[in-house]
């Protein structure tokens, strides 16, 4: 268009405006169709950084839930089954998560809606108690990843607050 771009915005070609922001010493970039959208994103990012609420979604866009579950199994379930239910988790519940379409989602696409889809698919084949165990295991894996591995999920999409558990399960 010939007019100067906003600071921190670069032109990459038709409908490609890259916003750049340095956060915690790391460059964070995102591409938009217009200079205005790029500028708005940059301003929102600056506000979130000031509030301490900025999450770099680039990592979440690349990391698969299946990789997170596999890491959890390798690091947290290697005790040989000393915990009650560990063998059932390894042989039934973990493969159910990994073999379901939810396992192939990136963490950025792991939403309460995706978890509800997992719940509903499982409920068609398994008893309510089994579905609850699988949802609770998924929630536990995500909680562990957020607190111990610093996975930057804004919230755990599998908690009981986010996804209702099936009725009729006598599981705690």
GROMACS .gro file of N, CA and C in nm:
model
  516
    1UNK      N    1   0.081  -0.120   0.000
    1UNK     CA    2   0.000   0.000   0.000
    1UNK      C    3   0.085   0.126   0.000
    2UNK      N    4   0.213   0.113   0.031
    2UNK     CA    5   0.301   0.227   0.028
    2UNK      C    6   0.309   0.304   0.159
    3UNK      N    7   0.218   0.281   0.252
    3UNK     CA    8   0.225   0.353   0.379
    3UNK      C    9   0.317   0.278   0.475
    4UNK      N   10   0.380   0.351   0.566
    4UNK     CA   11   0.474   0.286   0.659
    4UNK      C   12   0.401   0.189   0.753
    5UNK      N   13   0.469   0.081   0.789
    5UNK     CA   14   0.414  -0.018   0.879
    5UNK      C   15   0.434   0.023   1.025
    6UNK      N   16   0.353  -0.033   1.109
    6UNK     CA   17   0.366  -0.008   1.253
    6UNK      C   18   0.497  -0.070   1.303
    7UNK      N   19   0.552  -0.016   1.413
    7UNK     CA   20   0.674  -0.075   1.470
    7UNK      C   21   0.649  -0.221   1.509
    8UNK      N   22   0.744  -0.307   1.478
    8UNK     CA   23   0.731  -0.449   1.512
    8UNK      C   24   0.653  -0.530   1.411
    9UNK      N   25   0.613  -0.468   1.300
    9UNK     CA   26   0.536  -0.537   1.196
    9UNK      C   27   0.618  -0.537   1.068
   10UNK      N   28   0.630  -0.653   1.005
   10UNK     CA   29   0.703  -0.664   0.880
   10UNK      C   30   0.613  -0.716   0.770
   11UNK      N   31   0.640  -0.673   0.647
   11UNK     CA   32   0.563  -0.716   0.531
   11UNK      C   33   0.635  -0.833   0.466
   12UNK      N   34   0.566  -0.946   0.448
   12UNK     CA   35   0.628  -1.066   0.391
   12UNK      C   36   0.578  -1.095   0.250
   13UNK      N   37   0.479  -1.024   0.204
   13UNK     CA   38   0.420  -1.050   0.074
   13UNK      C   39   0.270  -1.021   0.082
   14UNK      N   40   0.197  -1.045  -0.026
   14UNK     CA   41   0.054  -1.016  -0.024
   14UNK      C   42  -0.018  -1.086   0.092
   15UNK      N   43  -0.088  -1.008   0.170
   15UNK     CA   44  -0.166  -1.058   0.284
   15UNK      C   45  -0.081  -1.133   0.388
   16UNK      N   46   0.044  -1.090   0.404
   16UNK     CA   47   0.133  -1.154   0.500
   16UNK      C   48   0.208  -1.048   0.579
   17UNK      N   49   0.154  -1.014   0.694
   17UNK     CA   50   0.216  -0.916   0.783
   17UNK      C   51   0.257  -0.989   0.910
   18UNK      N   52   0.386  -0.986   0.939
   18UNK     CA   53   0.439  -1.057   1.054
   18UNK      C   54   0.457  -0.963   1.172
   19UNK      N   55   0.392  -0.997   1.281
   19UNK     CA   56   0.409  -0.923   1.406
   19UNK      C   57   0.519  -0.991   1.486
   20UNK      N   58   0.609  -0.910   1.542
   20UNK     CA   59   0.719  -0.964   1.623
   20UNK      C   60   0.718  -0.898   1.759
   21UNK      N   61   0.743  -0.978   1.862
   21UNK     CA   62   0.750  -0.926   1.998
   21UNK      C   63   0.853  -1.008   2.073
   22UNK      N   64   0.940  -0.942   2.146
   22UNK     CA   65   1.041  -1.010   2.227
   22UNK      C   66   0.981  -1.031   2.366
   23UNK      N   67   0.968  -1.157   2.406
   23UNK     CA   68   0.909  -1.190   2.535
   23UNK      C   69   1.003  -1.282   2.609
   24UNK      N   70   1.042  -1.240   2.728
   24UNK     CA   71   1.137  -1.316   2.810
   24UNK      C   72   1.263  -1.351   2.731
   25UNK      N   73   1.307  -1.259   2.648
   25UNK     CA   74   1.429  -1.278   2.572
   25UNK      C   75   1.414  -1.364   2.448
   26UNK      N   76   1.293  -1.412   2.420
   26UNK     CA   77   1.270  -1.496   2.303
   26UNK      C   78   1.177  -1.424   2.206
   27UNK      N   79   1.211  -1.430   2.076
   27UNK     CA   80   1.122  -1.366   1.978
   27UNK      C   81   0.996  -1.451   1.957
   28UNK      N   82   0.882  -1.385   1.962
   28UNK     CA   83   0.754  -1.450   1.934
   28UNK      C   84   0.697  -1.381   1.812
   29UNK      N   85   0.661  -1.460   1.711
   29UNK     CA   86   0.609  -1.401   1.588
   29UNK      C   87   0.478  -1.469   1.548
   30UNK      N   88   0.398  -1.394   1.475
   30UNK     CA   89   0.273  -1.447   1.421
   30UNK      C   90   0.242  -1.369   1.295
   31UNK      N   91   0.188  -1.437   1.195
   31UNK     CA   92   0.159  -1.374   1.066
   31UNK      C   93   0.009  -1.354   1.050
   32UNK      N   94  -0.028  -1.239   0.994
   32UNK     CA   95  -0.168  -1.200   0.975
   32UNK      C   96  -0.190  -1.151   0.833
   33UNK      N   97  -0.318  -1.140   0.795
   33UNK     CA   98  -0.352  -1.094   0.661
   33UNK      C   99  -0.340  -0.943   0.646
   34UNK      N  100  -0.354  -0.869   0.756
   34UNK     CA  101  -0.346  -0.723   0.747
   34UNK      C  102  -0.254  -0.668   0.854
   35UNK      N  103  -0.204  -0.548   0.827
   35UNK     CA  104  -0.121  -0.476   0.923
   35UNK      C  105  -0.201  -0.449   1.051
   36UNK      N  106  -0.328  -0.416   1.035
   36UNK     CA  107  -0.413  -0.384   1.150
   36UNK      C  108  -0.426  -0.505   1.244
   37UNK      N  109  -0.450  -0.624   1.189
   37UNK     CA  110  -0.462  -0.744   1.272
   37UNK      C  111  -0.330  -0.775   1.343
   38UNK      N  112  -0.220  -0.758   1.272
   38UNK     CA  113  -0.088  -0.782   1.331
   38UNK      C  114  -0.063  -0.683   1.445
   39UNK      N  115  -0.097  -0.559   1.423
   39UNK     CA  116  -0.078  -0.456   1.526
   39UNK      C  117  -0.164  -0.486   1.649
   40UNK      N  118  -0.289  -0.528   1.627
   40UNK     CA  119  -0.378  -0.560   1.738
   40UNK      C  120  -0.324  -0.677   1.820
   41UNK      N  121  -0.273  -0.781   1.751
   41UNK     CA  122  -0.216  -0.895   1.821
   41UNK      C  123  -0.096  -0.853   1.905
   42UNK      N  124  -0.011  -0.769   1.847
   42UNK     CA  125   0.107  -0.722   1.918
   42UNK      C  126   0.067  -0.643   2.043
   43UNK      N  127  -0.033  -0.558   2.032
   43UNK     CA  128  -0.079  -0.479   2.146
   43UNK      C  129  -0.139  -0.570   2.254
   44UNK      N  130  -0.216  -0.672   2.211
   44UNK     CA  131  -0.273  -0.768   2.308
   44UNK      C  132  -0.162  -0.846   2.377
   45UNK      N  133  -0.060  -0.886   2.301
   45UNK     CA  134   0.052  -0.959   2.358
   45UNK      C  135   0.125  -0.873   2.462
   46UNK      N  136   0.145  -0.746   2.429
   46UNK     CA  137   0.211  -0.655   2.525
   46UNK      C  138   0.130  -0.643   2.653
   47UNK      N  139  -0.003  -0.632   2.641
   47UNK     CA  140  -0.089  -0.621   2.759
   47UNK      C  141  -0.082  -0.749   2.843
   48UNK      N  142  -0.083  -0.864   2.776
   48UNK     CA  143  -0.077  -0.991   2.850
   48UNK      C  144   0.058  -1.009   2.919
   49UNK      N  145   0.164  -0.964   2.855
   49UNK     CA  146   0.297  -0.972   2.917
   49UNK      C  147   0.298  -0.888   3.044
   50UNK      N  148   0.242  -0.768   3.038
   50UNK     CA  149   0.236  -0.681   3.157
   50UNK      C  150   0.156  -0.748   3.269
   51UNK      N  151   0.049  -0.820   3.233
   51UNK     CA  152  -0.035  -0.887   3.333
   51UNK      C  153   0.027  -1.019   3.378
   52UNK      N  154   0.128  -1.067   3.307
   52UNK     CA  155   0.187  -1.197   3.338
   52UNK      C  156   0.104  -1.313   3.287
   53UNK      N  157   0.019  -1.287   3.189
   53UNK     CA  158  -0.073  -1.390   3.140
   53UNK      C  159  -0.044  -1.434   2.997
   54UNK      N  160   0.070  -1.393   2.940
   54UNK     CA  161   0.098  -1.429   2.801
   54UNK      C  162   0.142  -1.575   2.792
   55UNK      N  163   0.086  -1.649   2.699
   55UNK     CA  164   0.124  -1.787   2.672
   55UNK      C  165   0.167  -1.795   2.526
   56UNK      N  166   0.290  -1.841   2.503
   56UNK     CA  167   0.338  -1.859   2.367
   56UNK      C  168   0.278  -1.989   2.314
   57UNK      N  169   0.182  -1.976   2.225
   57UNK     CA  170   0.108  -2.091   2.174
   57UNK      C  171   0.187  -2.169   2.068
   58UNK      N  172   0.302  -2.119   2.026
   58UNK     CA  173   0.379  -2.189   1.923
   58UNK      C  174   0.416  -2.329   1.970
   59UNK      N  175   0.456  -2.343   2.095
   59UNK     CA  176   0.489  -2.474   2.150
   59UNK      C  177   0.365  -2.564   2.150
   60UNK      N  178   0.252  -2.509   2.193
   60UNK     CA  179   0.128  -2.586   2.200
   60UNK      C  180   0.080  -2.627   2.062
   61UNK      N  181   0.112  -2.547   1.959
   61UNK     CA  182   0.072  -2.578   1.822
   61UNK      C  183   0.151  -2.695   1.764
   62UNK      N  184   0.264  -2.728   1.823
   62UNK     CA  185   0.351  -2.832   1.768
   62UNK      C  186   0.351  -2.961   1.850
   63UNK      N  187   0.315  -2.955   1.976
   63UNK     CA  188   0.330  -3.070   2.065
   63UNK      C  189   0.201  -3.152   2.069
   64UNK      N  190   0.210  -3.282   2.039
   64UNK     CA  191   0.094  -3.370   2.036
   64UNK      C  192   0.062  -3.425   2.175
   65UNK      N  193  -0.066  -3.445   2.202
   65UNK     CA  194  -0.108  -3.505   2.328
   65UNK      C  195  -0.046  -3.644   2.344
   66UNK      N  196  -0.038  -3.721   2.235
   66UNK     CA  197   0.019  -3.855   2.244
   66UNK      C  198   0.163  -3.852   2.298
   67UNK      N  199   0.242  -3.753   2.258
   67UNK     CA  200   0.380  -3.741   2.308
   67UNK      C  201   0.380  -3.712   2.458
   68UNK      N  202   0.287  -3.631   2.502
   68UNK     CA  203   0.275  -3.598   2.644
   68UNK      C  204   0.239  -3.723   2.725
   69UNK      N  205   0.144  -3.801   2.674
   69UNK     CA  206   0.102  -3.924   2.741
   69UNK      C  207   0.218  -4.023   2.745
   70UNK      N  208   0.289  -4.037   2.635
   70UNK     CA  209   0.403  -4.129   2.631
   70UNK      C  210   0.512  -4.087   2.730
   71UNK      N  211   0.537  -3.958   2.742
   71UNK     CA  212   0.635  -3.910   2.839
   71UNK      C  213   0.589  -3.943   2.981
   72UNK      N  214   0.461  -3.924   3.007
   72UNK     CA  215   0.406  -3.954   3.139
   72UNK      C  216   0.424  -4.102   3.172
   73UNK      N  217   0.394  -4.188   3.077
   73UNK     CA  218   0.410  -4.332   3.098
   73UNK      C  219   0.558  -4.365   3.127
   74UNK      N  220   0.648  -4.309   3.047
   74UNK     CA  221   0.790  -4.338   3.064
   74UNK      C  222   0.846  -4.287   3.196
   75UNK      N  223   0.801  -4.170   3.240
   75UNK     CA  224   0.859  -4.110   3.360
   75UNK      C  225   0.782  -4.138   3.488
   76UNK      N  226   0.651  -4.157   3.479
   76UNK     CA  227   0.571  -4.168   3.601
   76UNK      C  228   0.510  -4.307   3.624
   77UNK      N  229   0.510  -4.391   3.524
   77UNK     CA  230   0.446  -4.521   3.539
   77UNK      C  231   0.546  -4.636   3.523
   78UNK      N  232   0.672  -4.610   3.548
   78UNK     CA  233   0.775  -4.711   3.530
   78UNK      C  234   0.797  -4.795   3.657
   79UNK      N  235   0.710  -4.780   3.758
   79UNK     CA  236   0.730  -4.846   3.886
   79UNK      C  237   0.694  -4.994   3.885
   80UNK      N  238   0.654  -5.049   3.773
   80UNK     CA  239   0.626  -5.191   3.764
   80UNK      C  240   0.491  -5.231   3.821
   81UNK      N  241   0.403  -5.138   3.844
   81UNK     CA  242   0.270  -5.172   3.886
   81UNK      C  243   0.248  -5.178   4.035
   82UNK      N  244   0.329  -5.109   4.115
   82UNK     CA  245   0.311  -5.112   4.260
   82UNK      C  246   0.185  -5.038   4.302
   83UNK      N  247   0.145  -4.939   4.228
   83UNK     CA  248   0.025  -4.864   4.259
   83UNK      C  249  -0.096  -4.943   4.213
   84UNK      N  250  -0.200  -4.943   4.295
   84UNK     CA  251  -0.323  -5.015   4.260
   84UNK      C  252  -0.382  -4.956   4.131
   85UNK      N  253  -0.409  -5.040   4.034
   85UNK     CA  254  -0.467  -4.995   3.908
   85UNK      C  255  -0.364  -4.957   3.803
   86UNK      N  256  -0.235  -4.963   3.835
   86UNK     CA  257  -0.132  -4.920   3.739
   86UNK      C  258  -0.129  -5.010   3.616
   87UNK      N  259  -0.144  -5.140   3.636
   87UNK     CA  260  -0.143  -5.232   3.522
   87UNK      C  261  -0.264  -5.207   3.432
   88UNK      N  262  -0.379  -5.183   3.492
   88UNK     CA  263  -0.500  -5.152   3.415
   88UNK      C  264  -0.481  -5.022   3.335
   89UNK      N  265  -0.414  -4.924   3.397
   89UNK     CA  266  -0.387  -4.798   3.327
   89UNK      C  267  -0.299  -4.823   3.205
   90UNK      N  268  -0.190  -4.899   3.225
   90UNK     CA  269  -0.094  -4.922   3.117
   90UNK      C  270  -0.152  -5.005   3.003
   91UNK      N  271  -0.234  -5.105   3.037
   91UNK     CA  272  -0.281  -5.196   2.933
   91UNK      C  273  -0.415  -5.156   2.872
   92UNK      N  274  -0.493  -5.073   2.941
   92UNK     CA  275  -0.624  -5.039   2.889
   92UNK      C  276  -0.649  -4.892   2.870
   93UNK      N  277  -0.627  -4.815   2.975
   93UNK     CA  278  -0.665  -4.674   2.971
   93UNK      C  279  -0.569  -4.589   2.887
   94UNK      N  280  -0.439  -4.611   2.902
   94UNK     CA  281  -0.341  -4.534   2.823
   94UNK      C  282  -0.357  -4.564   2.673
   95UNK      N  283  -0.365  -4.692   2.632
   95UNK     CA  284  -0.387  -4.718   2.488
   95UNK      C  285  -0.518  -4.658   2.436
   96UNK      N  286  -0.620  -4.652   2.521
   96UNK     CA  287  -0.748  -4.592   2.478
   96UNK      C  288  -0.729  -4.445   2.444
   97UNK      N  289  -0.649  -4.374   2.522
   97UNK     CA  290  -0.622  -4.233   2.493
   97UNK      C  291  -0.536  -4.220   2.367
   98UNK      N  292  -0.432  -4.302   2.359
   98UNK     CA  293  -0.339  -4.293   2.246
   98UNK      C  294  -0.404  -4.333   2.113
   99UNK      N  295  -0.496  -4.430   2.116
   99UNK     CA  296  -0.557  -4.479   1.993
   99UNK      C  297  -0.680  -4.399   1.951
  100UNK      N  298  -0.729  -4.314   2.037
  100UNK     CA  299  -0.843  -4.229   2.005
  100UNK      C  300  -0.795  -4.107   1.924
  101UNK      N  301  -0.883  -4.049   1.843
  101UNK     CA  302  -0.843  -3.927   1.770
  101UNK      C  303  -0.790  -3.815   1.860
  102UNK      N  304  -0.826  -3.813   1.987
  102UNK     CA  305  -0.776  -3.708   2.077
  102UNK      C  306  -0.624  -3.717   2.092
  103UNK      N  307  -0.568  -3.837   2.081
  103UNK     CA  308  -0.424  -3.854   2.095
  103UNK      C  309  -0.344  -3.784   1.987
  104UNK      N  310  -0.404  -3.764   1.871
  104UNK     CA  311  -0.332  -3.699   1.760
  104UNK      C  312  -0.351  -3.548   1.757
  105UNK      N  313  -0.422  -3.493   1.857
  105UNK     CA  314  -0.440  -3.347   1.862
  105UNK      C  315  -0.316  -3.280   1.917
  106UNK      N  316  -0.290  -3.159   1.867
  106UNK     CA  317  -0.187  -3.078   1.929
  106UNK      C  318  -0.245  -3.020   2.058
  107UNK      N  319  -0.159  -2.980   2.149
  107UNK     CA  320  -0.207  -2.928   2.277
  107UNK      C  321  -0.288  -2.800   2.259
  108UNK      N  322  -0.263  -2.724   2.152
  108UNK     CA  323  -0.341  -2.602   2.130
  108UNK      C  324  -0.485  -2.634   2.090
  109UNK      N  325  -0.508  -2.752   2.036
  109UNK     CA  326  -0.643  -2.792   1.995
  109UNK      C  327  -0.712  -2.878   2.100
  110UNK      N  328  -0.644  -2.901   2.212
  110UNK     CA  329  -0.701  -2.981   2.321
  110UNK      C  330  -0.791  -2.891   2.405
  111UNK      N  331  -0.918  -2.894   2.375
  111UNK     CA  332  -1.016  -2.808   2.440
  111UNK      C  333  -1.116  -2.895   2.517
  112UNK      N  334  -1.195  -2.834   2.604
  112UNK     CA  335  -1.301  -2.913   2.669
  112UNK      C  336  -1.393  -2.981   2.567
  113UNK      N  337  -1.417  -2.919   2.454
  113UNK     CA  338  -1.499  -2.981   2.350
  113UNK      C  339  -1.435  -3.107   2.294
  114UNK      N  340  -1.303  -3.104   2.275
  114UNK     CA  341  -1.232  -3.223   2.226
  114UNK      C  342  -1.238  -3.335   2.330
  115UNK      N  343  -1.226  -3.298   2.458
  115UNK     CA  344  -1.233  -3.398   2.564
  115UNK      C  345  -1.375  -3.454   2.574
  116UNK      N  346  -1.476  -3.369   2.555
  116UNK     CA  347  -1.615  -3.419   2.554
  116UNK      C  348  -1.634  -3.519   2.439
  117UNK      N  349  -1.574  -3.492   2.324
  117UNK     CA  350  -1.581  -3.586   2.212
  117UNK      C  351  -1.518  -3.719   2.249
  118UNK      N  352  -1.403  -3.716   2.315
  118UNK     CA  353  -1.338  -3.837   2.364
  118UNK      C  354  -1.431  -3.912   2.460
  119UNK      N  355  -1.489  -3.838   2.554
  119UNK     CA  356  -1.581  -3.898   2.651
  119UNK      C  357  -1.698  -3.967   2.579
  120UNK      N  358  -1.756  -3.899   2.484
  120UNK     CA  359  -1.873  -3.953   2.414
  120UNK      C  360  -1.837  -4.076   2.331
  121UNK      N  361  -1.720  -4.074   2.266
  121UNK     CA  362  -1.677  -4.191   2.189
  121UNK      C  363  -1.653  -4.310   2.281
  122UNK      N  364  -1.592  -4.284   2.395
  122UNK     CA  365  -1.566  -4.392   2.491
  122UNK      C  366  -1.695  -4.446   2.550
  123UNK      N  367  -1.791  -4.357   2.576
  123UNK     CA  368  -1.918  -4.397   2.639
  123UNK      C  369  -2.000  -4.489   2.548
  124UNK      N  370  -1.977  -4.485   2.418
  124UNK     CA  371  -2.049  -4.574   2.326
  124UNK      C  372  -2.002  -4.718   2.340
  125UNK      N  373  -1.879  -4.739   2.389
  125UNK     CA  374  -1.821  -4.873   2.394
  125UNK      C  375  -1.800  -4.927   2.535
  126UNK      N  376  -1.789  -4.837   2.634
  126UNK     CA  377  -1.747  -4.880   2.767
  126UNK      C  378  -1.842  -4.832   2.875
  127UNK      N  379  -1.833  -4.896   2.990
  127UNK     CA  380  -1.915  -4.859   3.105
  127UNK      C  381  -1.877  -4.721   3.156
  128UNK      N  382  -1.970  -4.657   3.225
  128UNK     CA  383  -1.947  -4.522   3.276
  128UNK      C  384  -1.824  -4.516   3.366
  129UNK      N  385  -1.804  -4.618   3.450
  129UNK     CA  386  -1.688  -4.619   3.540
  129UNK      C  387  -1.556  -4.618   3.464
  130UNK      N  388  -1.549  -4.691   3.354
  130UNK     CA  389  -1.428  -4.695   3.272
  130UNK      C  390  -1.404  -4.559   3.208
  131UNK      N  391  -1.509  -4.497   3.160
  131UNK     CA  392  -1.496  -4.365   3.097
  131UNK      C  393  -1.446  -4.263   3.200
  132UNK      N  394  -1.500  -4.269   3.321
  132UNK     CA  395  -1.457  -4.177   3.426
  132UNK      C  396  -1.310  -4.199   3.459
  133UNK      N  397  -1.268  -4.324   3.469
  133UNK     CA  398  -1.126  -4.353   3.497
  133UNK      C  399  -1.036  -4.294   3.389
  134UNK      N  400  -1.078  -4.306   3.265
  134UNK     CA  401  -0.996  -4.254   3.154
  134UNK      C  402  -0.993  -4.102   3.154
  135UNK      N  403  -1.105  -4.040   3.182
  135UNK     CA  404  -1.107  -3.893   3.190
  135UNK      C  405  -1.021  -3.845   3.307
  136UNK      N  406  -1.030  -3.912   3.420
  136UNK     CA  407  -0.950  -3.873   3.537
  136UNK      C  408  -0.801  -3.894   3.512
  137UNK      N  409  -0.767  -4.002   3.443
  137UNK     CA  410  -0.627  -4.026   3.409
  137UNK      C  411  -0.576  -3.916   3.316
  138UNK      N  412  -0.654  -3.882   3.214
  138UNK     CA  413  -0.615  -3.774   3.123
  138UNK      C  414  -0.599  -3.643   3.198
  139UNK      N  415  -0.692  -3.613   3.286
  139UNK     CA  416  -0.683  -3.490   3.365
  139UNK      C  417  -0.557  -3.491   3.452
  140UNK      N  418  -0.527  -3.605   3.512
  140UNK     CA  419  -0.408  -3.616   3.595
  140UNK      C  420  -0.279  -3.598   3.517
  141UNK      N  421  -0.275  -3.654   3.397
  141UNK     CA  422  -0.157  -3.640   3.311
  141UNK      C  423  -0.137  -3.492   3.275
  142UNK      N  424  -0.246  -3.425   3.239
  142UNK     CA  425  -0.236  -3.283   3.202
  142UNK      C  426  -0.197  -3.198   3.322
  143UNK      N  427  -0.253  -3.227   3.439
  143UNK     CA  428  -0.216  -3.152   3.560
  143UNK      C  429  -0.068  -3.169   3.591
  144UNK      N  430  -0.020  -3.293   3.581
  144UNK     CA  431   0.121  -3.319   3.607
  144UNK      C  432   0.209  -3.243   3.507
  145UNK      N  433   0.170  -3.245   3.381
  145UNK     CA  434   0.248  -3.177   3.277
  145UNK      C  435   0.254  -3.027   3.303
  146UNK      N  436   0.142  -2.970   3.348
  146UNK     CA  437   0.138  -2.826   3.373
  146UNK      C  438   0.221  -2.787   3.495
  147UNK      N  439   0.215  -2.868   3.601
  147UNK     CA  440   0.283  -2.830   3.725
  147UNK      C  441   0.429  -2.874   3.730
  148UNK      N  442   0.459  -2.991   3.675
  148UNK     CA  443   0.595  -3.044   3.688
  148UNK      C  444   0.682  -3.022   3.565
  149UNK      N  445   0.622  -3.015   3.448
  149UNK     CA  446   0.700  -2.999   3.326
  149UNK      C  447   0.683  -2.862   3.264
  150UNK      N  448   0.609  -2.774   3.328
  150UNK     CA  449   0.587  -2.637   3.281
  150UNK      C  450   0.529  -2.632   3.140
  151UNK      N  451   0.439  -2.724   3.109
  151UNK     CA  452   0.367  -2.719   2.982
  151UNK      C  453   0.270  -2.601   2.991
  152UNK      N  454   0.277  -2.505   2.900
  152UNK     CA  455   0.202  -2.380   2.916
  152UNK      C  456   0.054  -2.385   2.872
  153UNK      N  457  -0.018  -2.485   2.921
  153UNK     CA  458  -0.163  -2.486   2.894
  153UNK      C  459  -0.228  -2.381   2.982
  154UNK      N  460  -0.319  -2.301   2.927
  154UNK     CA  461  -0.384  -2.199   3.010
  154UNK      C  462  -0.470  -2.260   3.120
  155UNK      N  463  -0.530  -2.378   3.093
  155UNK     CA  464  -0.607  -2.450   3.195
  155UNK      C  465  -0.616  -2.596   3.152
  156UNK      N  466  -0.652  -2.681   3.247
  156UNK     CA  467  -0.665  -2.823   3.220
  156UNK      C  468  -0.804  -2.849   3.160
  157UNK      N  469  -0.813  -2.886   3.032
  157UNK     CA  470  -0.944  -2.903   2.968
  157UNK      C  471  -1.015  -3.033   3.004
  158UNK      N  472  -0.953  -3.119   3.086
  158UNK     CA  473  -1.013  -3.248   3.119
  158UNK      C  474  -1.062  -3.257   3.262
  159UNK      N  475  -1.057  -3.148   3.338
  159UNK     CA  476  -1.103  -3.155   3.476
  159UNK      C  477  -1.254  -3.174   3.482
  160UNK      N  478  -1.301  -3.215   3.598
  160UNK     CA  479  -1.444  -3.231   3.618
  160UNK      C  480  -1.520  -3.100   3.605
  161UNK      N  481  -1.453  -2.988   3.629
  161UNK     CA  482  -1.517  -2.857   3.612
  161UNK      C  483  -1.540  -2.824   3.465
  162UNK      N  484  -1.452  -2.874   3.380
  162UNK     CA  485  -1.459  -2.844   3.236
  162UNK      C  486  -1.543  -2.946   3.160
  163UNK      N  487  -1.536  -3.073   3.199
  163UNK     CA  488  -1.605  -3.180   3.128
  163UNK      C  489  -1.681  -3.265   3.228
  164UNK      N  490  -1.811  -3.271   3.212
  164UNK     CA  491  -1.896  -3.349   3.301
  164UNK      C  492  -1.866  -3.498   3.285
  165UNK      N  493  -1.861  -3.567   3.397
  165UNK     CA  494  -1.838  -3.712   3.397
  165UNK      C  495  -1.971  -3.783   3.373
  166UNK      N  496  -1.966  -3.902   3.311
  166UNK     CA  497  -2.090  -3.977   3.287
  166UNK      C  498  -2.158  -4.015   3.419
  167UNK      N  499  -2.289  -4.012   3.417
  167UNK     CA  500  -2.368  -4.051   3.535
  167UNK      C  501  -2.365  -4.202   3.549
  168UNK      N  502  -2.383  -4.248   3.672
  168UNK     CA  503  -2.392  -4.391   3.697
  168UNK      C  504  -2.262  -4.460   3.726
  169UNK      N  505  -2.155  -4.386   3.733
  169UNK     CA  506  -2.025  -4.446   3.765
  169UNK      C  507  -2.004  -4.443   3.914
  170UNK      N  508  -1.960  -4.556   3.971
  170UNK     CA  509  -1.935  -4.558   4.114
  170UNK      C  510  -1.785  -4.544   4.143
  171UNK      N  511  -1.718  -4.466   4.060
  171UNK     CA  512  -1.575  -4.440   4.072
  171UNK      C  513  -1.555  -4.305   4.137
  172UNK      N  514  -1.459  -4.295   4.226
  172UNK     CA  515  -1.431  -4.167   4.290
  172UNK      C  516  -1.323  -4.094   4.217
   0.00000   0.00000   0.00000
